[in-house]
Coordinates of N, CA and C in Angstrom, one line a residue:
M1 N 25.2 -12.9 35.0 CA 25.0 -12.1 33.8 C 24.0 -12.8 32.9
A2 N 23.1 -12.1 32.3 CA 22.0 -12.7 31.4 C 22.7 -13.2 30.1
E3 N 22.1 -14.2 29.6 CA 22.6 -14.7 28.3 C 22.1 -13.9 27.2
L4 N 23.1 -13.5 26.3 CA 22.9 -12.8 25.1 C 22.7 -13.7 24.0
T5 N 21.6 -13.7 23.3 CA 21.5 -14.6 22.1 C 21.7 -13.7 20.9
E6 N 22.6 -14.2 20.0 CA 22.9 -13.5 18.8 C 22.6 -14.4 17.6
I7 N 21.9 -13.7 16.6 CA 21.5 -14.4 15.4 C 22.1 -13.7 14.2
R8 N 22.6 -14.5 13.2 CA 23.1 -13.9 12.0 C 22.2 -14.5 10.9
W9 N 21.7 -13.6 10.0 CA 20.8 -14.0 8.9 C 21.6 -13.9 7.6
H10 N 21.5 -14.9 6.8 CA 22.1 -14.9 5.4 C 20.9 -15.0 4.5
A11 N 20.8 -14.1 3.5 CA 19.8 -14.1 2.5 C 20.2 -13.4 1.3
R12 N 19.2 -13.3 0.4 CA 19.4 -12.5 -0.8 C 18.4 -11.4 -0.7
A13 N 18.8 -10.2 -1.2 CA 17.9 -9.0 -1.1 C 16.5 -9.4 -1.7
G14 N 15.5 -9.0 -1.1 CA 14.1 -9.3 -1.6 C 13.5 -10.5 -0.9
Q15 N 14.2 -11.3 -0.1 CA 13.7 -12.4 0.6 C 13.1 -12.1 2.0
G16 N 13.2 -10.9 2.4 CA 12.6 -10.4 3.7 C 13.4 -10.7 4.9
A17 N 14.7 -10.9 4.8 CA 15.6 -11.2 5.9 C 15.6 -10.0 7.0
V18 N 15.6 -8.8 6.5 CA 15.7 -7.7 7.4 C 14.3 -7.6 8.1
T19 N 13.2 -7.8 7.4 CA 11.9 -7.9 8.1 C 11.9 -9.0 9.1
A20 N 12.4 -10.1 8.8 CA 12.4 -11.3 9.7 C 13.3 -11.0 10.9
A21 N 14.4 -10.4 10.8 CA 15.3 -10.1 11.9 C 14.6 -9.1 12.8
T22 N 13.9 -8.1 12.2 CA 13.1 -7.2 13.0 C 11.9 -7.8 13.7
L23 N 11.2 -8.7 13.0 CA 10.1 -9.4 13.6 C 10.5 -10.2 14.8
V24 N 11.6 -10.9 14.7 CA 12.1 -11.7 15.9 C 12.4 -10.7 17.0
A25 N 13.1 -9.6 16.8 CA 13.5 -8.7 17.8 C 12.3 -8.1 18.5
E26 N 11.3 -7.6 17.6 CA 10.1 -7.0 18.2 C 9.2 -8.0 18.9
T27 N 9.3 -9.3 18.5 CA 8.6 -10.3 19.3 C 9.2 -10.5 20.6
A28 N 10.5 -10.5 20.7 CA 11.2 -10.6 22.0 C 10.9 -9.4 22.9
L29 N 10.7 -8.3 22.3 CA 10.4 -7.1 23.0 C 9.0 -7.3 23.7
L30 N 8.1 -8.0 23.1 CA 6.8 -8.3 23.7 C 7.0 -9.1 25.0
Q31 N 8.1 -9.8 25.1 CA 8.5 -10.6 26.3 C 9.3 -9.8 27.3
D32 N 9.4 -8.5 27.1 CA 10.2 -7.6 28.0 C 11.7 -7.9 27.9
K33 N 12.2 -8.3 26.7 CA 13.6 -8.5 26.5 C 14.2 -7.2 25.9
Y34 N 15.5 -7.1 26.0 CA 16.2 -6.0 25.3 C 16.6 -6.6 23.9
I35 N 16.6 -5.7 22.9 CA 16.8 -6.2 21.5 C 17.6 -5.3 20.7
Q36 N 18.1 -5.8 19.6 CA 18.7 -5.1 18.5 C 18.4 -5.9 17.3
A37 N 18.2 -5.2 16.2 CA 18.0 -5.8 14.9 C 18.6 -4.8 13.9
M38 N 19.5 -5.3 13.0 CA 20.2 -4.4 12.1 C 20.6 -5.1 10.8
P39 N 20.5 -4.5 9.7 CA 20.9 -5.0 8.4 C 22.4 -4.7 8.2
E40 N 23.0 -5.4 7.3 CA 24.3 -5.1 6.8 C 24.2 -5.0 5.3
Y41 N 24.1 -3.8 4.8 CA 23.9 -3.6 3.3 C 25.2 -3.3 2.6
G42 N 25.2 -3.7 1.4 CA 26.3 -3.3 0.5 C 25.5 -2.6 -0.7
P43 N 26.1 -2.7 -1.9 CA 25.3 -2.1 -3.0 C 24.2 -3.1 -3.4
E44 N 23.1 -3.0 -2.6 CA 22.0 -4.0 -2.7 C 21.2 -3.8 -4.0
R45 N 20.8 -4.9 -4.5 CA 19.9 -5.0 -5.6 C 19.2 -6.4 -5.3
T46 N 18.0 -6.5 -5.8 CA 17.3 -7.8 -5.6 C 18.1 -8.9 -6.0
G47 N 18.2 -9.9 -5.1 CA 19.0 -11.1 -5.4 C 20.5 -11.0 -4.9
A48 N 20.9 -9.9 -4.5 CA 22.3 -9.7 -4.0 C 22.4 -10.3 -2.5
P49 N 23.5 -11.0 -2.2 CA 23.6 -11.6 -0.9 C 23.7 -10.4 0.2
L50 N 23.0 -10.7 1.3 CA 23.1 -9.7 2.4 C 23.1 -10.5 3.7
K51 N 23.4 -9.7 4.8 CA 23.4 -10.2 6.1 C 22.5 -9.3 7.0
A52 N 21.9 -9.9 8.0 CA 21.2 -9.1 9.0 C 21.5 -9.7 10.3
Y53 N 21.2 -9.0 11.4 CA 21.6 -9.4 12.7 C 20.5 -9.2 13.7
T54 N 20.3 -10.0 14.7 CA 19.4 -9.8 15.8 C 20.1 -10.2 17.1
R55 N 19.9 -9.4 18.1 CA 20.3 -9.7 19.5 C 19.1 -9.6 20.4
V56 N 19.1 -10.6 21.3 CA 18.1 -10.6 22.4 C 18.7 -10.9 23.7
C57 N 18.3 -10.2 24.7 CA 18.9 -10.4 26.1 C 17.9 -9.9 27.1
D58 N 18.1 -10.5 28.3 CA 17.3 -10.1 29.5 C 17.7 -8.7 30.1
E59 N 18.9 -8.3 29.8 CA 19.5 -7.1 30.3 C 19.8 -6.2 29.1
P60 N 20.1 -4.9 29.4 CA 20.5 -4.0 28.3 C 21.7 -4.5 27.6
I61 N 21.7 -4.3 26.3 CA 22.7 -4.8 25.4 C 23.7 -3.7 25.2
E62 N 25.0 -4.0 25.6 CA 26.0 -3.0 25.5 C 26.9 -3.0 24.3
V63 N 26.8 -4.0 23.5 CA 27.5 -4.1 22.2 C 26.7 -3.6 21.1
H64 N 27.4 -3.0 20.1 CA 26.7 -2.4 18.9 C 27.4 -2.7 17.6
N65 N 28.1 -3.8 17.6 CA 28.9 -4.2 16.4 C 28.2 -5.3 15.7
N66 N 28.7 -5.7 14.5 CA 28.1 -6.8 13.8 C 28.4 -8.1 14.6
I67 N 27.6 -9.1 14.4 CA 27.7 -10.4 15.1 C 28.7 -11.3 14.4
T68 N 29.8 -11.6 15.2 CA 30.8 -12.5 14.6 C 30.8 -13.9 15.1
N69 N 30.2 -14.1 16.3 CA 30.1 -15.5 16.9 C 28.6 -15.8 17.3
P70 N 27.8 -16.0 16.3 CA 26.3 -16.2 16.6 C 26.1 -17.6 17.2
Q71 N 25.0 -17.6 18.0 CA 24.5 -18.9 18.5 C 23.6 -19.5 17.5
I72 N 23.0 -18.6 16.7 CA 22.0 -19.1 15.7 C 22.4 -18.5 14.3
V73 N 22.4 -19.3 13.3 CA 22.6 -18.8 11.9 C 21.4 -19.3 11.1
I74 N 20.8 -18.3 10.4 CA 19.7 -18.6 9.5 C 20.1 -18.4 8.1
V75 N 19.9 -19.4 7.3 CA 20.2 -19.2 5.8 C 18.9 -19.4 5.1
M76 N 18.5 -18.2 4.5 CA 17.2 -18.2 3.8 C 17.3 -18.6 2.3
D77 N 18.5 -18.8 1.8 CA 18.7 -19.2 0.4 C 19.9 -20.2 0.3
E78 N 19.7 -21.4 0.0 CA 20.8 -22.4 0.0 C 21.8 -22.2 -1.1
T79 N 21.4 -21.3 -2.1 CA 22.4 -21.1 -3.2 C 23.5 -20.2 -2.7
L80 N 23.4 -19.7 -1.5 CA 24.5 -18.9 -0.9 C 25.6 -19.8 -0.3
L81 N 25.3 -21.0 -0.1 CA 26.3 -21.9 0.5 C 27.6 -22.0 -0.2
P82 N 27.7 -22.0 -1.5 CA 29.0 -22.0 -2.2 C 29.7 -20.6 -2.2
L83 N 28.9 -19.6 -1.9 CA 29.4 -18.2 -1.9 C 29.9 -17.6 -0.6
V84 N 29.2 -18.1 0.5 CA 29.4 -17.4 1.8 C 29.7 -18.5 2.8
D85 N 30.6 -18.3 3.7 CA 30.9 -19.2 4.8 C 29.9 -18.9 5.9
V86 N 28.7 -19.6 5.8 CA 27.7 -19.3 6.8 C 28.0 -19.9 8.1
M87 N 28.9 -20.8 8.2 CA 29.3 -21.4 9.5 C 30.4 -20.6 10.2
E88 N 30.9 -19.5 9.6 CA 32.0 -18.7 10.2 C 31.6 -18.2 11.5
G89 N 32.4 -18.6 12.5 CA 32.2 -18.0 13.9 C 31.1 -18.6 14.7
I90 N 30.3 -19.5 14.2 CA 29.2 -20.1 14.9 C 29.7 -20.7 16.2
T91 N 29.0 -20.5 17.3 CA 29.4 -21.1 18.6 C 29.4 -22.6 18.5
E92 N 30.1 -23.2 19.4 CA 30.3 -24.7 19.4 C 28.9 -25.4 19.6
D93 N 28.0 -24.8 20.4 CA 26.7 -25.4 20.6 C 25.6 -24.6 19.9
G94 N 26.0 -24.1 18.8 CA 25.0 -23.2 18.0 C 24.0 -24.1 17.2
A95 N 23.2 -23.3 16.5 CA 22.2 -23.9 15.6 C 22.1 -23.2 14.3
V96 N 21.9 -24.0 13.2 CA 21.8 -23.5 11.9 C 20.4 -23.9 11.4
I97 N 19.7 -22.9 10.8 CA 18.4 -23.2 10.2 C 18.5 -22.9 8.8
L98 N 18.3 -23.9 7.9 CA 18.5 -23.7 6.5 C 17.2 -23.9 5.7
N99 N 16.9 -22.9 4.9 CA 15.7 -23.0 4.0 C 16.2 -23.9 2.8
T100 N 15.7 -25.2 2.8 CA 16.1 -26.1 1.8 C 15.1 -27.3 1.8
R101 N 15.2 -28.1 0.8 CA 14.5 -29.4 0.8 C 15.3 -30.5 1.3
M102 N 16.6 -30.2 1.5 CA 17.5 -31.3 2.1 C 17.1 -31.7 3.4
T103 N 17.4 -33.0 3.8 CA 17.2 -33.4 5.1 C 18.3 -32.8 6.0
P104 N 18.1 -32.8 7.3 CA 19.1 -32.3 8.2 C 20.5 -33.0 8.0
A105 N 20.5 -34.3 7.8 CA 21.7 -35.0 7.6 C 22.4 -34.5 6.3
E106 N 21.7 -34.3 5.3 CA 22.3 -33.8 4.0 C 22.8 -32.4 4.2
A107 N 22.0 -31.6 4.9 CA 22.5 -30.2 5.2 C 23.7 -30.2 6.0
R108 N 23.8 -31.0 7.1 CA 24.9 -31.1 7.9 C 26.2 -31.4 7.1
A109 N 26.1 -32.4 6.2 CA 27.2 -32.7 5.4 C 27.6 -31.6 4.5
K110 N 26.7 -30.9 3.8 CA 26.9 -29.8 2.9 C 27.6 -28.6 3.7
L111 N 27.1 -28.4 4.9 CA 27.6 -27.3 5.7 C 29.0 -27.6 6.4
K112 N 29.3 -28.9 6.5 CA 30.4 -29.4 7.2 C 30.3 -29.0 8.7
A113 N 29.1 -29.1 9.2 CA 28.8 -28.7 10.6 C 29.3 -29.7 11.6
P114 N 30.0 -29.3 12.6 CA 30.4 -30.2 13.7 C 29.2 -30.9 14.3
S115 N 29.3 -32.0 15.0 CA 28.2 -32.7 15.6 C 27.6 -31.9 16.7
S116 N 28.4 -31.0 17.3 CA 27.8 -30.2 18.4 C 26.9 -29.1 18.0
V117 N 26.8 -28.8 16.7 CA 25.9 -27.8 16.2 C 24.6 -28.4 15.7
K118 N 23.5 -27.9 16.1 CA 22.2 -28.4 15.7 C 21.9 -27.9 14.3
V119 N 21.5 -28.8 13.4 CA 21.1 -28.4 12.1 C 19.7 -28.7 11.8
A120 N 18.9 -27.7 11.4 CA 17.5 -27.8 11.1 C 17.3 -27.4 9.7
T121 N 16.3 -28.0 9.0 CA 15.9 -27.7 7.7 C 14.4 -27.5 7.6
V122 N 14.0 -26.6 6.7 CA 12.6 -26.4 6.4 C 12.5 -25.9 5.0
D123 N 11.5 -26.3 4.3 CA 11.3 -25.8 2.9 C 10.4 -24.5 3.0
A124 N 11.1 -23.5 3.5 CA 10.4 -22.2 3.7 C 9.9 -21.6 2.4
T125 N 10.7 -21.8 1.4 CA 10.3 -21.3 0.1 C 9.0 -22.0 -0.4
G126 N 9.0 -23.3 -0.3 CA 7.8 -24.0 -0.7 C 6.6 -23.6 0.1
I127 N 6.8 -23.5 1.4 CA 5.7 -23.0 2.3 C 5.2 -21.6 1.9
A128 N 6.1 -20.7 1.6 CA 5.8 -19.4 1.2 C 5.0 -19.4 -0.1
I129 N 5.4 -20.1 -1.0 CA 4.7 -20.2 -2.3 C 3.3 -20.8 -2.2
D130 N 3.2 -21.8 -1.3 CA 1.9 -22.4 -1.1 C 0.9 -21.5 -0.3
T131 N 1.5 -20.7 0.6 CA 0.6 -19.9 1.5 C 0.4 -18.5 1.0
I132 N 1.5 -17.8 0.9 CA 1.4 -16.3 0.5 C 1.5 -16.1 -1.0
K133 N 1.8 -17.2 -1.7 CA 1.8 -17.2 -3.2 C 3.0 -16.3 -3.7
R134 N 4.0 -16.2 -2.9 CA 5.2 -15.4 -3.3 C 6.4 -16.1 -2.7
D135 N 7.6 -16.0 -3.4 CA 8.8 -16.5 -2.9 C 9.5 -15.6 -1.9
I136 N 8.8 -15.4 -0.8 CA 9.4 -14.6 0.3 C 9.3 -15.5 1.5
P137 N 10.4 -16.2 1.8 CA 10.4 -17.2 2.9 C 10.6 -16.6 4.3
N138 N 10.5 -15.3 4.5 CA 10.8 -14.8 5.8 C 9.9 -15.2 7.0
T139 N 8.6 -15.2 6.8 CA 7.7 -15.6 7.9 C 7.8 -17.1 8.2
P140 N 7.9 -17.9 7.2 CA 8.1 -19.3 7.5 C 9.4 -19.6 8.3
I141 N 10.4 -18.9 7.9 CA 11.7 -19.2 8.6 C 11.6 -18.7 10.1
V142 N 10.8 -17.7 10.4 CA 10.7 -17.3 11.8 C 9.9 -18.3 12.5
G143 N 8.9 -19.0 11.9 CA 8.2 -20.1 12.5 C 9.1 -21.2 12.8
A144 N 10.0 -21.5 11.9 CA 11.0 -22.6 12.2 C 12.0 -22.2 13.3
L145 N 12.4 -21.0 13.3 CA 13.2 -20.5 14.4 C 12.6 -20.7 15.8
S146 N 11.3 -20.4 15.8 CA 10.5 -20.5 17.1 C 10.5 -22.0 17.5
A147 N 10.3 -22.9 16.6 CA 10.2 -24.3 16.9 C 11.6 -24.9 17.3
V148 N 12.7 -24.5 16.6 CA 14.0 -25.0 16.9 C 14.6 -24.5 18.1
T149 N 14.4 -23.2 18.4 CA 15.2 -22.6 19.5 C 14.3 -22.2 20.7
G150 N 13.0 -22.0 20.5 CA 12.2 -21.5 21.6 C 12.5 -20.1 22.0
L151 N 13.4 -19.4 21.3 CA 13.7 -18.0 21.6 C 12.5 -17.1 21.7
V152 N 11.7 -17.2 20.7 CA 10.4 -16.5 20.6 C 9.3 -17.5 20.5
P153 N 8.3 -17.5 21.4 CA 7.2 -18.4 21.2 C 6.4 -18.1 20.0
V154 N 5.9 -19.2 19.3 CA 5.2 -19.0 18.1 C 3.9 -18.2 18.3
D155 N 3.2 -18.2 19.4 CA 2.0 -17.4 19.6 C 2.4 -15.9 19.6
K156 N 3.5 -15.6 20.2 CA 4.0 -14.2 20.3 C 4.4 -13.7 18.9
V157 N 5.1 -14.6 18.1 CA 5.4 -14.3 16.7 C 4.2 -13.9 16.0
K158 N 3.2 -14.7 16.1 CA 1.9 -14.4 15.3 C 1.2 -13.2 15.8
E159 N 1.3 -12.9 17.1 CA 0.7 -11.7 17.7 C 1.4 -10.5 17.1
K160 N 2.8 -10.5 17.1 CA 3.5 -9.4 16.5 C 3.3 -9.2 15.0
L161 N 3.2 -10.4 14.3 CA 3.0 -10.3 12.9 C 1.7 -9.6 12.6
V162 N 0.7 -9.9 13.3 CA -0.6 -9.3 13.1 C -0.5 -7.8 13.4
Q163 N 0.2 -7.4 14.4 CA 0.3 -6.0 14.7 C 1.1 -5.3 13.6
T164 N 2.2 -5.9 13.2 CA 3.0 -5.2 12.2 C 2.4 -5.2 10.8
F165 N 1.9 -6.4 10.4 CA 1.4 -6.5 9.0 C 0.0 -5.8 8.9
G166 N -0.7 -5.7 10.1 CA -2.0 -5.1 10.1 C -2.0 -3.7 9.6
E167 N -0.9 -3.0 9.8 CA -0.8 -1.6 9.3 C -0.6 -1.5 7.8
K168 N -0.2 -2.6 7.1 CA 0.2 -2.5 5.7 C -0.6 -3.4 4.8
F169 N -1.1 -4.5 5.3 CA -1.6 -5.6 4.4 C -3.1 -5.9 4.7
S170 N -3.7 -6.6 3.7 CA -5.0 -7.0 3.8 C -5.1 -8.2 4.8
Q171 N -6.3 -8.5 5.3 CA -6.5 -9.7 6.2 C -6.1 -11.0 5.5
A172 N -6.3 -11.1 4.2 CA -6.0 -12.3 3.5 C -4.5 -12.5 3.5
I173 N -3.7 -11.5 3.3 CA -2.2 -11.6 3.3 C -1.8 -11.9 4.8
I174 N -2.3 -11.3 5.7 CA -2.0 -11.6 7.1 C -2.3 -13.0 7.5
D175 N -3.5 -13.5 7.1 CA -3.8 -14.9 7.3 C -2.9 -15.9 6.7
A176 N -2.5 -15.6 5.4 CA -1.5 -16.4 4.7 C -0.2 -16.5 5.4
N177 N 0.3 -15.3 5.9 CA 1.5 -15.3 6.6 C 1.5 -16.1 7.9
L178 N 0.3 -16.0 8.6 CA 0.1 -16.7 9.9 C 0.2 -18.2 9.6
E179 N -0.5 -18.6 8.5 CA -0.4 -20.0 8.1 C 1.0 -20.5 7.8
S180 N 1.8 -19.6 7.1 CA 3.1 -20.0 6.8 C 4.0 -20.2 8.0
V181 N 3.8 -19.4 9.1 CA 4.5 -19.5 10.3 C 4.1 -20.9 11.0
D182 N 2.8 -21.2 11.0 CA 2.4 -22.4 11.6 C 2.9 -23.6 10.9
R183 N 2.9 -23.6 9.6 CA 3.4 -24.7 8.8 C 4.9 -25.0 9.0
A184 N 5.6 -23.9 9.0 CA 7.1 -24.1 9.2 C 7.4 -24.6 10.6
Y185 N 6.6 -24.1 11.6 CA 6.8 -24.5 13.0 C 6.6 -26.0 13.1
K186 N 5.6 -26.5 12.3 CA 5.3 -28.0 12.4 C 6.2 -28.8 11.5
E187 N 6.7 -28.2 10.4 CA 7.4 -29.0 9.3 C 8.9 -29.0 9.5
V188 N 9.5 -28.1 10.3 CA 10.9 -28.0 10.4 C 11.4 -29.3 11.0
Q189 N 12.6 -29.8 10.4 CA 13.2 -31.0 10.8 C 14.6 -30.7 11.5
V190 N 14.9 -31.3 12.6 CA 16.1 -31.1 13.3 C 16.9 -32.4 13.3
G191 N 18.2 -32.3 13.0 CA 19.1 -33.4 13.0 C 20.4 -33.2 13.7

């Protein structure tokens, strides 16, 4: 049986988590994988906590429910940590990628992550502000995901980003997002 990779995204509305979840899924599709990407919305308003989900597999995906035992958890806003149990259900050998200025060791302590769980940190917000000039950390966090897990190769992420953003944005915005992916790919720290 092919391995099913499940990702749960934690963010605040307006940070681009749904776009990031879809970008990862569509990038995996470029690799002939089967995919799902879905948001979990409540009464959303900018800044409200939300979840999104991504599934990637070599074979057709037969499940269609929310992800309760993810191998990968991505936290796009560290202010969610006191509000949401982001570690809930994570697999024993899972990985957490946190948008923060904390070191991986500091993040591990804050998350109370077991030693078997990989903890990675990246200042995706700082990278986004430096590159795209907006506090939307979604493309940098996808670059970090690529570096930490290898689930989607960074060159394929950038290829899909150009395809997707090329329909909506100027070349300057596309280039800034590509730079944000590259920076996060290089700057993410794993502990």
